[in-house]
Short mmCIF file of C-alpha atoms in Angstrom, two decimals:
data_model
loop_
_atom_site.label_atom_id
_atom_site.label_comp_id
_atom_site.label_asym_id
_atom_site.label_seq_id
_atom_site.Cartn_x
_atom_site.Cartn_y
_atom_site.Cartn_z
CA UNK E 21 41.21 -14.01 9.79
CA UNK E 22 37.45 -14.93 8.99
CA UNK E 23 35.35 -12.43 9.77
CA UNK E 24 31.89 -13.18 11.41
CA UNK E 25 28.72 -11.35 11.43
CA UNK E 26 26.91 -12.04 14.81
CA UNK E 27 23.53 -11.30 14.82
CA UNK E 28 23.54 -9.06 18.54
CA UNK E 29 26.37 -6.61 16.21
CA UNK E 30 23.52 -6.05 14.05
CA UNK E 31 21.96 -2.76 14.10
CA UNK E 32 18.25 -2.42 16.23
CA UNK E 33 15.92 -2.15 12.91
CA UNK E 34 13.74 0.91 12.93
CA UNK E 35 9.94 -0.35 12.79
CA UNK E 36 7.44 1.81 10.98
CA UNK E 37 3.94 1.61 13.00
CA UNK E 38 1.28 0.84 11.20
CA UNK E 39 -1.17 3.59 12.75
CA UNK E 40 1.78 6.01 10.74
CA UNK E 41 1.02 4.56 7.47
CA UNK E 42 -2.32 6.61 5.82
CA UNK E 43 -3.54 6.26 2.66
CA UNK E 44 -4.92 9.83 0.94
CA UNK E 45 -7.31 9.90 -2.36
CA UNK E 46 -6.88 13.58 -4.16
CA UNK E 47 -10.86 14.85 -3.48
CA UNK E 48 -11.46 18.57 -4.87
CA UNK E 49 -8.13 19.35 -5.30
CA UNK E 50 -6.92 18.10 -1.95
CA UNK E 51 -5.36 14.82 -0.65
CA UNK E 52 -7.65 13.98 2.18
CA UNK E 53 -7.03 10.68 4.19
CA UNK E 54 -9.98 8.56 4.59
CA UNK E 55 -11.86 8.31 7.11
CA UNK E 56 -11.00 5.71 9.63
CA UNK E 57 -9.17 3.36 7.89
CA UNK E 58 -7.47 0.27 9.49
CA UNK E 59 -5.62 -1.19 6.74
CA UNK E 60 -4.22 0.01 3.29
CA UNK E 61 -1.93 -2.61 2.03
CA UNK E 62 -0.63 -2.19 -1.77
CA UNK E 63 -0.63 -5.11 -3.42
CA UNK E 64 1.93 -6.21 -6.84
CA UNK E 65 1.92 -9.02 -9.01
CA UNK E 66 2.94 -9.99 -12.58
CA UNK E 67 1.40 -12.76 -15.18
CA UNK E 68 3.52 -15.02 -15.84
CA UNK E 69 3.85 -16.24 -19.44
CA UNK E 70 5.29 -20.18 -19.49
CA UNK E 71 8.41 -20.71 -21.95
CA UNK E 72 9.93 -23.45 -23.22
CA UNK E 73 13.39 -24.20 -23.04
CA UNK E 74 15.48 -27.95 -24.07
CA UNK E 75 17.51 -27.55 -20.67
CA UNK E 76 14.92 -27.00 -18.06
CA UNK E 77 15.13 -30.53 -16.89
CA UNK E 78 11.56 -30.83 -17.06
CA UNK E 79 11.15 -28.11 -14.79
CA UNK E 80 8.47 -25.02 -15.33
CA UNK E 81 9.73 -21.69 -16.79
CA UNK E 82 8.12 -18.67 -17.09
CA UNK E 83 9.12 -14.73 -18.07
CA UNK E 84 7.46 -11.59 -16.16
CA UNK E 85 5.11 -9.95 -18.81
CA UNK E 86 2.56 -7.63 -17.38
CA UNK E 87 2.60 -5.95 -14.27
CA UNK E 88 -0.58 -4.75 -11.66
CA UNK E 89 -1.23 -3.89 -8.25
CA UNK E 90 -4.29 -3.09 -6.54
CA UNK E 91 -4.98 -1.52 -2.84
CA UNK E 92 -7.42 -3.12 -0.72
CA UNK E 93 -8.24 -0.87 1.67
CA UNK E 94 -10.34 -1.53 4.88
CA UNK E 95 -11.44 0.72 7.29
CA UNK E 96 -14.79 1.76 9.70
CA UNK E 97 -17.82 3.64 8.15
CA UNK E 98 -18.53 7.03 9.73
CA UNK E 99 -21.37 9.55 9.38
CA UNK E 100 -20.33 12.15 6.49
CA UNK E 101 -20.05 15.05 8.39
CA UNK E 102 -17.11 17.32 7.10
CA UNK E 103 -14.97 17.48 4.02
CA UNK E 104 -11.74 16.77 6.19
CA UNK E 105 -11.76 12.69 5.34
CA UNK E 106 -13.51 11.03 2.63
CA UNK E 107 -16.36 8.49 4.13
CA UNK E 108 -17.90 5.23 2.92
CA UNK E 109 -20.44 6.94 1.07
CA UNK E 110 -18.76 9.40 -0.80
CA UNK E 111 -16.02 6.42 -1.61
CA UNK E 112 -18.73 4.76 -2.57
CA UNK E 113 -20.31 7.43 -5.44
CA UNK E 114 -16.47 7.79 -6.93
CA UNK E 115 -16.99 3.81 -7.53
CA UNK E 116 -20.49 4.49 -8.74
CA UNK E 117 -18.94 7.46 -11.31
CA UNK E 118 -16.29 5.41 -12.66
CA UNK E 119 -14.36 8.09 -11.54
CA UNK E 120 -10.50 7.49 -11.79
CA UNK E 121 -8.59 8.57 -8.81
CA UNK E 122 -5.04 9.83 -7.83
CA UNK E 123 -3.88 8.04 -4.76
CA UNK E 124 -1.07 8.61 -1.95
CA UNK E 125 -0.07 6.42 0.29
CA UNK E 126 2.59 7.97 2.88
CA UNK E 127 4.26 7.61 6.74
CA UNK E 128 3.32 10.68 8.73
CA UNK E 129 6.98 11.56 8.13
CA UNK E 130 6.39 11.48 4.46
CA UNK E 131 10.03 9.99 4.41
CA UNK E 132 8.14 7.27 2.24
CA UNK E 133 5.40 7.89 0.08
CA UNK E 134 3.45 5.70 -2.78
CA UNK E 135 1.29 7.31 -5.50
CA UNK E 136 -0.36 6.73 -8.45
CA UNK E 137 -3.74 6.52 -10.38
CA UNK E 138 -6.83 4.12 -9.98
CA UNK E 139 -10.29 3.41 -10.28
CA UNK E 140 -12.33 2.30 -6.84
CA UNK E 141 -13.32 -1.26 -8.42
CA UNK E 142 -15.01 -3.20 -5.50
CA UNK E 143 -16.52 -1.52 -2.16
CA UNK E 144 -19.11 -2.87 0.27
CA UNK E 145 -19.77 -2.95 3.80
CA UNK E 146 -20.43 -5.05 6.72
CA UNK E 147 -23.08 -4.44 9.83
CA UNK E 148 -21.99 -7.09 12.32
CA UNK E 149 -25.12 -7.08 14.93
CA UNK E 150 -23.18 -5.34 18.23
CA UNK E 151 -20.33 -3.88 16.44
CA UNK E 152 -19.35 -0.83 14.51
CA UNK E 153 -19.97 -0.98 10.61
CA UNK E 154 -17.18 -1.66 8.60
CA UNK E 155 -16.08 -1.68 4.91
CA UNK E 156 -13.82 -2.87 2.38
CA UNK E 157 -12.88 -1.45 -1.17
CA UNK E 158 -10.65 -2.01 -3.15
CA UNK E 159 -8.73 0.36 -5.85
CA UNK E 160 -7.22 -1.22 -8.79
CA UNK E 161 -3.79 0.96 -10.11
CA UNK E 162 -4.05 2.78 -13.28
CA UNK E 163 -0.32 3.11 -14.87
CA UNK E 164 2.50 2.73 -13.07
CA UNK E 165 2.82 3.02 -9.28
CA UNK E 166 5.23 5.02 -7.96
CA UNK E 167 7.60 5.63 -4.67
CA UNK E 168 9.62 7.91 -3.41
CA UNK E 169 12.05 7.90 -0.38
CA UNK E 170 12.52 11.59 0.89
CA UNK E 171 15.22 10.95 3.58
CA UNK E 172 16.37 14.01 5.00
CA UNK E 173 18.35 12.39 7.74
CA UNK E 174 21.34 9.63 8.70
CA UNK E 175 20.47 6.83 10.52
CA UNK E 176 24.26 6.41 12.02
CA UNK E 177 24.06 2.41 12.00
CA UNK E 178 26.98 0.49 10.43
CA UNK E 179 27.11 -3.01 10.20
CA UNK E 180 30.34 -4.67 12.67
CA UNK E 181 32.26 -7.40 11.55
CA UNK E 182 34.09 -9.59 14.36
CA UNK E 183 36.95 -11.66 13.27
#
């Protein structure tokens, strides 16, 4: 018998919510999220160095060579009141120092987590007239990235075949 994979056998995927997903900058010893931040994407690429081959059939080819991410990170400015978050402006004078950074990038469950090293590269902000400030930055990686998975717990799904 053939056996068939229908898609309604599939298991229900489990989403991860975006508002779970907060990125953390090690300030004084301490990771400290910062403040009000709406997006922290990670971003990975590699160059691409062309090759030449006699049986590409005149098509492009290219090997991986060096590797890079970057995390452009947007978020709301608030007033610098407490050392709980780190704002806009104190982002802003670890761009100004050079200052290289350890980042962390985790779910609330911490079942997966992204770290590394960087340097704040590019920050600014934006005063739309009837709106709240907002900013951008970004933080270009230092090294190699890394990620961890910490599961502590079975899902129970198994894929069912029909046939």
């Amino acid at each position: 018998l053939k056996k068939i994979r229908y898609i309604r056998d599939m298991p229900t995927p489990l989403y991860i919510d975006s508002n779970e997903v907060i990125l953390y900058i090690k300030h004084n010893g301490l990771f400290v999220p910062i403040g009000c931040q709406t997006n922290t994407p990670i971003e990975e690429s590699v160059e691409m160095l062309e090759t030449t081959t006699r049986d590409n059939g005149g098509w492009k080819t290219e090997i991986p060579t060096k590797q890079s991410y970057s995390l452009p990170v947007e978020g709301y400015v608030v007033k610098d009141t407490n050392n709980d978050y780190l704002s806009y402006y104190k982002l802003r004078s670890l761009k100004r120092s050079r200052t290289k950074i350890e980042w962390k990038r985790t779910t609330l469950d911490s079942v997966y987590v992204d770290s590394g090293f960087g340097y704040i590269s590019a920050i600014s902000d934006a005063n739309t007239v009837n709106d709240f400030v907002t900013f951008t930055m970004t933080i270009n990686g230092f090294g190699i990235p890394i990620f961890e998975i910490n599961h502590s717990f079975t899902t129970g799904f198994s894929i069912g075949f029909k046939g």
